[in-house]
XYZ file of C-alpha atoms in Angstrom:
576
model
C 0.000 0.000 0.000
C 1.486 3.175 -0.821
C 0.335 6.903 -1.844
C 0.814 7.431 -5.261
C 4.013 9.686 -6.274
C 2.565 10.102 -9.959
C -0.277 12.136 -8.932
C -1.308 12.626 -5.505
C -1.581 16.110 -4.620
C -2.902 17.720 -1.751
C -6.137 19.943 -2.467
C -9.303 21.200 -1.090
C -11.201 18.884 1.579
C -14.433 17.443 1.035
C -16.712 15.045 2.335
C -18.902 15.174 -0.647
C -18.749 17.359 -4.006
C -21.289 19.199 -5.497
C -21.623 20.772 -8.912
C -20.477 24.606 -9.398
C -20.552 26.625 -12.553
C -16.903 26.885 -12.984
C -16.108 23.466 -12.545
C -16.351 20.502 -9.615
C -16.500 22.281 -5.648
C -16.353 20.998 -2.555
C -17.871 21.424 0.557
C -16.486 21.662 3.977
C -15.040 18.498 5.370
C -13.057 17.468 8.430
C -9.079 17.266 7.722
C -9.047 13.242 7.259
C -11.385 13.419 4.185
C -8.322 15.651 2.121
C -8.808 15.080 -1.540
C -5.599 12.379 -2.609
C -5.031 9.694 -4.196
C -3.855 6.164 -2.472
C -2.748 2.835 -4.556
C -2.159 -1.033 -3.539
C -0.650 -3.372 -5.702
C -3.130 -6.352 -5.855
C -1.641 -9.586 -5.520
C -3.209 -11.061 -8.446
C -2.575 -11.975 -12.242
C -5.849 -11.848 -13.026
C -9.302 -9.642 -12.295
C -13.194 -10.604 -12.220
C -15.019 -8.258 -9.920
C -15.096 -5.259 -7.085
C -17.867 -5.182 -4.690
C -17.697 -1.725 -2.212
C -19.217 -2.155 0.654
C -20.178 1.040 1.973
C -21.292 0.374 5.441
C -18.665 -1.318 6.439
C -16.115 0.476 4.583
C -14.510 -2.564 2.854
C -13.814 -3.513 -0.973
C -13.894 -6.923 -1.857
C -12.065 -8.077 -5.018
C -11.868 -11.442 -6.650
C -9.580 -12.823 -9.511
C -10.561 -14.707 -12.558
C -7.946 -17.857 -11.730
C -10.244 -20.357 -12.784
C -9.674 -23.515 -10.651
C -10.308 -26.176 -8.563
C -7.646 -25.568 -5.865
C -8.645 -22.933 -2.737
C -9.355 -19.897 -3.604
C -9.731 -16.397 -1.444
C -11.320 -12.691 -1.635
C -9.431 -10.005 -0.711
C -10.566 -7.897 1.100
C -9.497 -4.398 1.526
C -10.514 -1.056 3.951
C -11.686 2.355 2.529
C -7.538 3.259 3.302
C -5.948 0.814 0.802
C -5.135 -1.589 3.378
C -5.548 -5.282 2.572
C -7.312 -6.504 6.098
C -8.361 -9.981 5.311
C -9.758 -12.482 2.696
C -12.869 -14.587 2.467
C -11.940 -18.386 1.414
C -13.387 -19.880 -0.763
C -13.349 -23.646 -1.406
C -12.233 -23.342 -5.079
C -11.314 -19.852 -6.981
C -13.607 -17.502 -6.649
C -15.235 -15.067 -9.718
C -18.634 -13.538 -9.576
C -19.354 -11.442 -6.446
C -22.739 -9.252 -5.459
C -24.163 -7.887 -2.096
C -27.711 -8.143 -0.825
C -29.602 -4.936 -1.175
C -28.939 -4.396 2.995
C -25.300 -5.087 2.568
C -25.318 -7.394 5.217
C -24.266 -10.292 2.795
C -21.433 -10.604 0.260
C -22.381 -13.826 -2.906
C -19.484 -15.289 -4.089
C -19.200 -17.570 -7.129
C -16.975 -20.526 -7.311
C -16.936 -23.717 -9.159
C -19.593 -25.865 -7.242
C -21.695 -22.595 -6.711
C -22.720 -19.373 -4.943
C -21.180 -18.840 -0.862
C -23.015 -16.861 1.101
C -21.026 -14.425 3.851
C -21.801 -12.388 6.628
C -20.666 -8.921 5.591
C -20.213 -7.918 9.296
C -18.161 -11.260 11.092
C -16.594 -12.203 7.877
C -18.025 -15.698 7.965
C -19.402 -18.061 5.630
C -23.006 -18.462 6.108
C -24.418 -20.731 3.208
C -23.650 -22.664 0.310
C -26.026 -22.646 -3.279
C -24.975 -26.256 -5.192
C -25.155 -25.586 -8.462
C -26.049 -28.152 -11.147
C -22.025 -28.428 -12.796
C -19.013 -28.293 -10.956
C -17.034 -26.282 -13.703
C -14.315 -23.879 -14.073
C -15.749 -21.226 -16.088
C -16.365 -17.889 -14.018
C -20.317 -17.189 -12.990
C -21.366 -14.102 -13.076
C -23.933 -13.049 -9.710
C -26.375 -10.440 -9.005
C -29.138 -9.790 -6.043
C -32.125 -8.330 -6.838
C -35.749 -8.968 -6.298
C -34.521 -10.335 -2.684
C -32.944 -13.227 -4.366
C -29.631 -14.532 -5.934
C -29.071 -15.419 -9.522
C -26.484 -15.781 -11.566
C -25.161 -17.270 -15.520
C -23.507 -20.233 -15.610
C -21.213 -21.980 -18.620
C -21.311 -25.776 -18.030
C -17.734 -26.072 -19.118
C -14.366 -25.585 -18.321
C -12.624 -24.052 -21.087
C -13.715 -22.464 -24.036
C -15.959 -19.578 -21.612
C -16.365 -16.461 -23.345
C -18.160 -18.449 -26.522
C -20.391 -21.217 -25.271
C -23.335 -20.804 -24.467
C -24.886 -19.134 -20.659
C -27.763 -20.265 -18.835
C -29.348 -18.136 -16.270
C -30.070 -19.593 -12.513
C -31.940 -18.604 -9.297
C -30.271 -19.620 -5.992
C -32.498 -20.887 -3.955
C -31.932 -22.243 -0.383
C -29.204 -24.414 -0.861
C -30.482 -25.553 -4.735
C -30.647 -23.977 -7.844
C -33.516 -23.280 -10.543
C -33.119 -22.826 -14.149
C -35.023 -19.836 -15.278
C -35.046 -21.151 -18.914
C -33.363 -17.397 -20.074
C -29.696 -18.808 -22.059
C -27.906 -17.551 -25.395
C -24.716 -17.809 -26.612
C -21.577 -16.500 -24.986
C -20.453 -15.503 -21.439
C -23.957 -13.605 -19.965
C -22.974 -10.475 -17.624
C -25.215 -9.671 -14.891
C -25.828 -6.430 -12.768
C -27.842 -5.314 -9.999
C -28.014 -2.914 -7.364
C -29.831 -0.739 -4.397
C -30.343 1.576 -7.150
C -33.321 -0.609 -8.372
C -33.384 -3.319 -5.947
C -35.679 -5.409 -7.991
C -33.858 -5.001 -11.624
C -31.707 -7.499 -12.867
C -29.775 -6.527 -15.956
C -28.564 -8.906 -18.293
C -25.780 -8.543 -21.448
C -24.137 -10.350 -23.843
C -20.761 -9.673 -25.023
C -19.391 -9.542 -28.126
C -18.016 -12.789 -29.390
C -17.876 -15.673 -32.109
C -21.261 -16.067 -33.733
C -22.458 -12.848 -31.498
C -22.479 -10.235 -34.268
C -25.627 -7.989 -32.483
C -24.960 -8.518 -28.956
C -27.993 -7.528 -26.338
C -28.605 -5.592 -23.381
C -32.409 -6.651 -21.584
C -33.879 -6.000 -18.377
C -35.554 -8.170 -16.071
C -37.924 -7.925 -13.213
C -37.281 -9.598 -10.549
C -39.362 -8.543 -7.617
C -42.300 -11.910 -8.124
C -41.696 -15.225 -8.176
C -41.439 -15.610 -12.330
C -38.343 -13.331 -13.850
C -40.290 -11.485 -16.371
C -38.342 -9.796 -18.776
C -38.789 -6.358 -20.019
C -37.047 -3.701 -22.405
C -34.650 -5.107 -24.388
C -32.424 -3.896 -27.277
C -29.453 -4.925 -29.670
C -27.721 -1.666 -31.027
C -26.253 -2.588 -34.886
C -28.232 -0.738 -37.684
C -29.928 -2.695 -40.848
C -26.447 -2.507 -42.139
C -25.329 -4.657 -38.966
C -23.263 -1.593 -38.041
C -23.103 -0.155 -34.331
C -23.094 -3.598 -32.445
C -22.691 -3.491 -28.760
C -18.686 -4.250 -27.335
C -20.338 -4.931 -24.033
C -17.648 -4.103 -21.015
C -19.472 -2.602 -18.492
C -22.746 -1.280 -16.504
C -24.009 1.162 -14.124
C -27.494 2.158 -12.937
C -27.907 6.349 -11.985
C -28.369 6.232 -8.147
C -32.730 7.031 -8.672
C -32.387 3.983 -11.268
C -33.729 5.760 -14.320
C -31.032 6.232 -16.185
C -28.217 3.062 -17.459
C -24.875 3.918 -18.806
C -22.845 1.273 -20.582
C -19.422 1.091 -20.797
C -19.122 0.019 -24.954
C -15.635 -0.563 -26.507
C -17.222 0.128 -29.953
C -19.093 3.141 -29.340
C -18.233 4.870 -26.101
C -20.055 5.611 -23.083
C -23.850 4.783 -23.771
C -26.414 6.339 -21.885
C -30.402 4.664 -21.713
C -33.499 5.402 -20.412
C -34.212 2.534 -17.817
C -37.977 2.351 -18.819
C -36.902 1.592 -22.817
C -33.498 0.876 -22.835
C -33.774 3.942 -25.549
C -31.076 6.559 -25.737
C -31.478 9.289 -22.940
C -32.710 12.442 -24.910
C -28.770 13.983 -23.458
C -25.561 11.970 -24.493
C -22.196 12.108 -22.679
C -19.327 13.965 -24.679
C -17.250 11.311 -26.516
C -14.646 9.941 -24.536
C -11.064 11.364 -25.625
C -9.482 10.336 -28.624
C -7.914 6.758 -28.773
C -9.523 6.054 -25.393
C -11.984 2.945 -25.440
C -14.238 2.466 -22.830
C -13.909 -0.336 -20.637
C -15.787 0.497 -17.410
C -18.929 2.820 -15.728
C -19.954 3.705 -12.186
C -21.871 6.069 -10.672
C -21.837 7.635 -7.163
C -24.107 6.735 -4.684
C -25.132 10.546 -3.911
C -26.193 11.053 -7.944
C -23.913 13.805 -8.420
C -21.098 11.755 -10.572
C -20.296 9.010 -13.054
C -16.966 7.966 -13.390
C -15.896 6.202 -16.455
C -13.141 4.200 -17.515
C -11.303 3.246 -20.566
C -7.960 2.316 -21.771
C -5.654 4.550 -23.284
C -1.755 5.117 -23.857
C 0.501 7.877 -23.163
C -0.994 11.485 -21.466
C -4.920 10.527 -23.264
C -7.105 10.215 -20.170
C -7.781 6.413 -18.623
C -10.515 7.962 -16.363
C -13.195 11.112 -16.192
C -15.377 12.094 -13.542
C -18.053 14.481 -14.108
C -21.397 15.463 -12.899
C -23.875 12.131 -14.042
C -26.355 14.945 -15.861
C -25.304 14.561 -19.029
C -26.654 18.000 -19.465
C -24.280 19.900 -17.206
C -20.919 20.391 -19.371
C -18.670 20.602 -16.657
C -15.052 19.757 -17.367
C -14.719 16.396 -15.803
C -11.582 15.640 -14.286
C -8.846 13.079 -16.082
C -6.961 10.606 -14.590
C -4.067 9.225 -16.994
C -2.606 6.099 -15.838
C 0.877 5.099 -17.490
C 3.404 3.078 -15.546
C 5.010 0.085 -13.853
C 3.616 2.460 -10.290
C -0.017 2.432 -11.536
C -0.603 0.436 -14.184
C -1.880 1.913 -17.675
C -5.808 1.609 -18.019
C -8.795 0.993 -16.428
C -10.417 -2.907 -16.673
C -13.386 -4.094 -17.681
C -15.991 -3.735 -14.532
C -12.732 -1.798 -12.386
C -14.832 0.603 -11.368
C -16.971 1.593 -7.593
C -17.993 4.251 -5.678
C -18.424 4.937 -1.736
C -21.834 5.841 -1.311
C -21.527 8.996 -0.537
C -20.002 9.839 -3.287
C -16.227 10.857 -1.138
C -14.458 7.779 -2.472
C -13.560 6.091 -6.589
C -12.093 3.300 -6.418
C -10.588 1.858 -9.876
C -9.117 -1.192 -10.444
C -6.655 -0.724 -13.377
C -3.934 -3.115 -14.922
C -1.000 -3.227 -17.603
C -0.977 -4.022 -21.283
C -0.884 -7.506 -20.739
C -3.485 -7.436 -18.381
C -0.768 -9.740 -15.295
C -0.826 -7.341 -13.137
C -3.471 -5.380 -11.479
C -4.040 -2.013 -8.818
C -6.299 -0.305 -7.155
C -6.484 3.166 -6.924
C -8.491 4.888 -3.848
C -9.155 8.205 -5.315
C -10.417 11.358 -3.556
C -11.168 13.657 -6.146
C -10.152 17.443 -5.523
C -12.464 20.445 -5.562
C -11.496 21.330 -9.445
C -8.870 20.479 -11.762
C -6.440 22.625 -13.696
C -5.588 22.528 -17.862
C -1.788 21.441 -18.291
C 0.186 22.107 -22.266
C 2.629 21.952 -23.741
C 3.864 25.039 -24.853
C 6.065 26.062 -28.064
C 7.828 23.058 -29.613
C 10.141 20.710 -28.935
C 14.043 20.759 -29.994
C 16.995 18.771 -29.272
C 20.339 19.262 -28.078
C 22.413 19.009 -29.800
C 20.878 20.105 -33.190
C 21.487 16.706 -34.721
C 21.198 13.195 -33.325
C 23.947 10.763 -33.338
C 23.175 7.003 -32.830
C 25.196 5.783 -29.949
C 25.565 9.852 -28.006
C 23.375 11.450 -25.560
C 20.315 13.287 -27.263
C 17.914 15.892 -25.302
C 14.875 16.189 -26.215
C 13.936 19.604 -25.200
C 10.270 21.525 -24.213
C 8.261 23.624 -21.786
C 5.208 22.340 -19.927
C 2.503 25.027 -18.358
C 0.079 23.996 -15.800
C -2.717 26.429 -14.707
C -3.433 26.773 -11.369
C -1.516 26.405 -7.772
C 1.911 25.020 -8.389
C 1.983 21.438 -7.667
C 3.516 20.051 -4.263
C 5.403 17.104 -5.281
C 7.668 17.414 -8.080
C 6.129 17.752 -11.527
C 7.667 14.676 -14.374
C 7.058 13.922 -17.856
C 7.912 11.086 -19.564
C 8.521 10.109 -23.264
C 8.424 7.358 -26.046
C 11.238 6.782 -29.029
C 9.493 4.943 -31.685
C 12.118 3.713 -34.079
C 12.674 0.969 -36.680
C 12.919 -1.749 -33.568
C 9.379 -0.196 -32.043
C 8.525 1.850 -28.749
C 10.829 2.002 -25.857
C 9.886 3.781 -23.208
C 12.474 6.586 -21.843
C 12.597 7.834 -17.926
C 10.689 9.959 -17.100
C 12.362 13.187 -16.118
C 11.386 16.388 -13.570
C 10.339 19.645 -14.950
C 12.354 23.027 -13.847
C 10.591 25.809 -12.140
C 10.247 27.744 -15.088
C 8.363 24.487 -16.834
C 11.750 23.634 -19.248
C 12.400 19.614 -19.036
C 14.862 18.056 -21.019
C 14.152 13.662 -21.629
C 17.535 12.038 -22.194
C 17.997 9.697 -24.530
C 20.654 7.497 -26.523
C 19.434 6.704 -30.182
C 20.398 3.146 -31.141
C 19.907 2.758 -34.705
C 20.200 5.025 -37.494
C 17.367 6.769 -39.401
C 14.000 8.742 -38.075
C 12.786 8.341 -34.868
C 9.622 9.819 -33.605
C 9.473 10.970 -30.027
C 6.362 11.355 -27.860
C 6.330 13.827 -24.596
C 3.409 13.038 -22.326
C 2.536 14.463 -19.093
C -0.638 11.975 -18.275
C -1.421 14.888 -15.131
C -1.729 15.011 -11.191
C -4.874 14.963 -8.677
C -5.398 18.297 -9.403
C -4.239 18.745 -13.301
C -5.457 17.132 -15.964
C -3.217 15.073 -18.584
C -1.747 17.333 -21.510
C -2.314 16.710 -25.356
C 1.055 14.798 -26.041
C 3.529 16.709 -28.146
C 5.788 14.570 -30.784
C 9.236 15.458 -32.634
C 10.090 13.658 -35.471
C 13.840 13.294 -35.359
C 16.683 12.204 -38.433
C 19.775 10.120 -35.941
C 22.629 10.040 -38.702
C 25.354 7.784 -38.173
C 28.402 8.654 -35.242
C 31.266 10.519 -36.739
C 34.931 9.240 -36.692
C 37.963 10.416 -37.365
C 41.537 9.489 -38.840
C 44.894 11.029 -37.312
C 48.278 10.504 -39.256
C 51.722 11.020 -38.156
C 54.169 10.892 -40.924
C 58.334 11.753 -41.213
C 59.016 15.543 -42.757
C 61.261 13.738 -45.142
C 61.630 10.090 -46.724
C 64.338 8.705 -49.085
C 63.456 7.047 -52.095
C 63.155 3.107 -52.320
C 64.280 3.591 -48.828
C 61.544 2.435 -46.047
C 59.136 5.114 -44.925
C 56.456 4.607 -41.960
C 53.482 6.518 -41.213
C 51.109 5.961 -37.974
C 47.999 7.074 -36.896
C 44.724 6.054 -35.180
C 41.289 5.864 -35.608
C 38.580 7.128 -33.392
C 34.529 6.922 -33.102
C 31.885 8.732 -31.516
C 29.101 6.661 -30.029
C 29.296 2.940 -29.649
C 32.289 1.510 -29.999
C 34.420 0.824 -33.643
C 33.583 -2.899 -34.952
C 36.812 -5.369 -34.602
C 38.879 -5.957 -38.095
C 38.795 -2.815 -39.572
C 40.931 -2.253 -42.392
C 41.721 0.802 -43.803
C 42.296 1.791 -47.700
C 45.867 3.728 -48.382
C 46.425 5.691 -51.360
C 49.776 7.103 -52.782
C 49.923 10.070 -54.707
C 53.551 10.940 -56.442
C 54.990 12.360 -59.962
C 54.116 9.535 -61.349
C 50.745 8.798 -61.013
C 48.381 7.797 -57.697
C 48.568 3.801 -56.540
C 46.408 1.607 -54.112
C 48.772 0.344 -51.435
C 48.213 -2.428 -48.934
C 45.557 -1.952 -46.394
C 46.419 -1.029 -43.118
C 44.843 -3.175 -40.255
C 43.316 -1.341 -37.252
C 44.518 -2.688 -33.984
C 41.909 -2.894 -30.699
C 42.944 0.028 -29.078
C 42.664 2.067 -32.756
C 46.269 2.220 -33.826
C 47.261 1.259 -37.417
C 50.737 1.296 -39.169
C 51.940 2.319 -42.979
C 54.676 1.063 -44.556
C 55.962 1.866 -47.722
C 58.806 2.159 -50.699
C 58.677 5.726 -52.140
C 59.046 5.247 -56.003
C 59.738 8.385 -56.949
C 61.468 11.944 -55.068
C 59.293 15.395 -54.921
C 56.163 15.967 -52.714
C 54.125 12.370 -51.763
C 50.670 12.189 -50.448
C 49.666 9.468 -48.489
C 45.664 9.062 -48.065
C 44.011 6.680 -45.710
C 40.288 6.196 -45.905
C 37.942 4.217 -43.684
C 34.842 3.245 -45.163
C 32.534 3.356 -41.989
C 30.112 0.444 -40.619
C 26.373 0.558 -39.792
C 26.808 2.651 -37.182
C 29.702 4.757 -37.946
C 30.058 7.126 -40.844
C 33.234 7.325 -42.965
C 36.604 9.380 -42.681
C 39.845 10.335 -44.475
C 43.280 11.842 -43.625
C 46.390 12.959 -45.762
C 49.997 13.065 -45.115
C 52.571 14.607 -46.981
C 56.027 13.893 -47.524
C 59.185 15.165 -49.166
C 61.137 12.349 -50.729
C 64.487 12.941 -51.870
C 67.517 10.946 -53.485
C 69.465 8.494 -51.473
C 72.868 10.421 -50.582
């Protein structure tokens, strides 16, 4: 557990926001509540659900392991703290609350676990018809527990789902199945909606989105709608839902199309749409506070392009929301599917993010501050010196200007060479008082190189639109020295020396170098000249004829290492 160095920041105190006309305020709070930022690396490789639990203060989290061996939730405090786990006789997937909070379902391969919210304690097993691998999804609504169910153990995401009511310590079969992994979702928000969607996958090409009631003893189902057009354009990339804290309102989280916002009754569009989410962001979860002020809503993204906005849940009230970048080994780099959860009163985010490769996973315990500030990039970037050599130190020059109070922890950016060999990631470097940075780099193969400067923000600054310089590395320059006699005596033996040197990385082994003779009688190759480790080299030579000679020594150059020549001259007279 650790605060988080990236972009913690100390601000304005809250307890809960509320909406102002210049942007997100707070109102007064006691010292504790400070708006921050606090991380814990989870200690899983894998991610299936969050459950906050409000009351209590505690957020449960489960991993998608997918086995028969013991399994465990963590369990985690409002703080960041890990505090305890629930085990769980095989791995653990789905998870969902009863309305009252008082008890936490959890899926695992012979069914649904039932446990006391408040002692921790497992109060009741659900059987379920298959003992398989594949995750179940669960939900509570209507006063009862359901959840989907893949009888297999491999293949999950494209069989086909059947949907089941708990019941005592047996299962029913409500009949409602289709192809692919079914999500469920539920909530206090509605206590007696269950929402059902399919995602996206083989033979899915219209994925759908339905609502049932589940408040009588028969799950009726109500609105439902698939999204593509005639043209089978506009499908649903199902990732994620939320239900607006009065329940008449439903905002999906859709990798194909954004952040989706429904009327509850219809499942129609909501008259008011959400701005687009930032360019090259794709959305991959939604949440909304348990006050109904906010919506927070999660994608992934790369570089400084926002991961995560929060902004007032009226789609109608324009806001700025405030951005949340997340780009490192520290943090992780986007928000996953279902990561996020709210305290319900709003105070508290809490979003589950995890790297590219989707290994490793953290959660973030966000207090948001009482407004956040524009950041830029100003002017453009340059390097020092003018012109990149492969192999020598290269700064890549620029100014960054953040509104608002100066920051209290040290402000960084951080940039991306993208060469011939792909992306590698440079340190990230602090920015001067006056907003100059320089990002130090070594180029390592000749030709262009584009670099990207991204400064993905702070608690109380949002990310800047990354700045790129597109950048020609030439090859290292070397150089030839020669030290040759004033005077040499025809057909008499004559030596000249010298050495060759290389900027950058070091001069490949076995060079030879060409030698060229230039005399009264005409200009001759001569015998190479070997180049010894430490750069020396030796010529030796006849003169064939007396006057002014000129020696010339070349050196082609290597992949890495551009060419070079040197001349001697020498007065060669008669023997005697």
């Amino acid at each position: 557990m650790k605060n988080s160095r990236h972009r913690i920041r100390t601000a304005a105190t809250l307890t809960a926001l509320t909406l102002g006309t210049a942007g997100l305020t707070a109102l007064g709070a006691p010292a504790a509540m400070a708006a921050g930022e606090r991380v814990a690396k989870l200690p899983v490789s894998s991610y299936s659900a969050m459950v906050v639990d409000s009351a209590r203060e505690r957020v449960y989290i489960s991993d998608d392991t997918r086995s028969r061996n013991a399994g465990q939730v963590l369990v985690y405090n409002f703080a960041g703290e890990k505090v305890g786990s629930l085990t769980t006789d095989t791995s653990p997937s789905g998870m969902a609350l009863s309305t009252d909070g008082s008890t936490l379902h959890v899926s695992q391969s012979t069914g649904i676990l039932s446990f006391d919210t408040g002692t921790q304690t497992r109060t009741g097993q659900a059987y379920a018809n298959y003992h398989v691998e594949c995750p179940r999804d669960v939900a509570f609504a209507g006063g009862k527990q359901w959840y989907t169910e893949v009888a297999a153990t491999s293949d999950c995401d494209t069989r086909s789902s059947r949907l089941y009511m708990a019941e005592g310590s047996g299962v029913v079969n409500t009949g409602w199945n289709d192809l692919g992994r079914l999500r469920l979702w539920s909530g206090p928000e509605a206590p007696g909606r269950l929402l059902m969607g399919q995602p996206r996958t083989a033979g899915v090409t219209d994925p759908f989105l339905t609502a049932f009631d589940a408040t009588g003893s028969t799950l009726v189902r109500g609105p439902e709608r698939r999204f593509a057009d005639a043209a089978g354009k506009g499908a649903l990339d199902l990732k994620d839902v939320a239900q607006s804290a009065d329940g008449q309102r439903i905002a999906v989280a859709d990798a194909a199309a954004g952040t989706r916002l429904l009327d509850a009754a219809d499942l129609s569009d909501a008259p008011v749409a959400y701005q687009p989410l930032p360019e090259g962001a794709t959305a991959s979860a939604v949440s909304f506070s348990g006050d109904g002020k906010y919506i927070a809503r999660g994608a992934a993204a790369t570089g400084g392009t926002a991961d995560l906005l929060v902004q007032p849940a009226d789609p109608a009230d324009r806001t700025a929301p405030l951005e949340f970048a997340f780009d490192g080994a520290l943090e992780g780099n986007r928000v996953a599917p279902r990561g996020l959860g709210w305290s319900q009163d709003g105070a508290r985010l809490f979003a589950v993010t995890t790297n590219g490769s989707g290994n490793e996973y953290w959660l973030h315990i966000i207090q948001p501050p009482a407004a956040q500030h524009d950041s830029r990039f100003t002017g453009t970037l340059g390097t020092t010196p003018g012109q990149a050599v492969v192999g020598e130190p290269l700064g890549i020059r620029g100014r960054l200007e953040l509104d608002g109070p100066a920051p209290a922890e040290p402000v960084k950016v951080s940039a991306v060479r993208h060469d011939a060999n792909g992306d590698r990631r440079l340190a990230a470097v602090e920015v001067d008082a006056d907003g100059s940075f320089t990002v130090l780099d070594v180029p390592a193969l000749v030709g262009d190189a584009t670099y990207t400067v991204s400064y993905t923000g702070d608690l109380t600054h949002r990310p800047a639109q990354d700045v790129t310089l597109a950048v020609a590395v030439a090859k290292a320059p070397t150089a030839l020295a020669l030290t040759a006699p004033a005077e040499g005596v025809k057909g008499e033996g004559l030596e000249i020396t010298g050495r060759l040197t290389g900027q950058g990385r070091a001069l490949p082994a076995g060079i030879t170098l060409t030698v060229e003779r230039a005399d009264k009688k005409g200009t001759g190759v001569l015998t190479s000249a070997a180049v010894a480790a430490d750069g020396t080299f030796r010529i030796n030579d006849l003169p064939r004829a007396t006057g002014q000679v000129t020696y010339t020594v070349g050196y082609a150059g290597d992949d890495l290492h551009s060419g070079s020549t040197a001349s001697a001259t020498v007065r060669v007279r008669r023997a005697g």
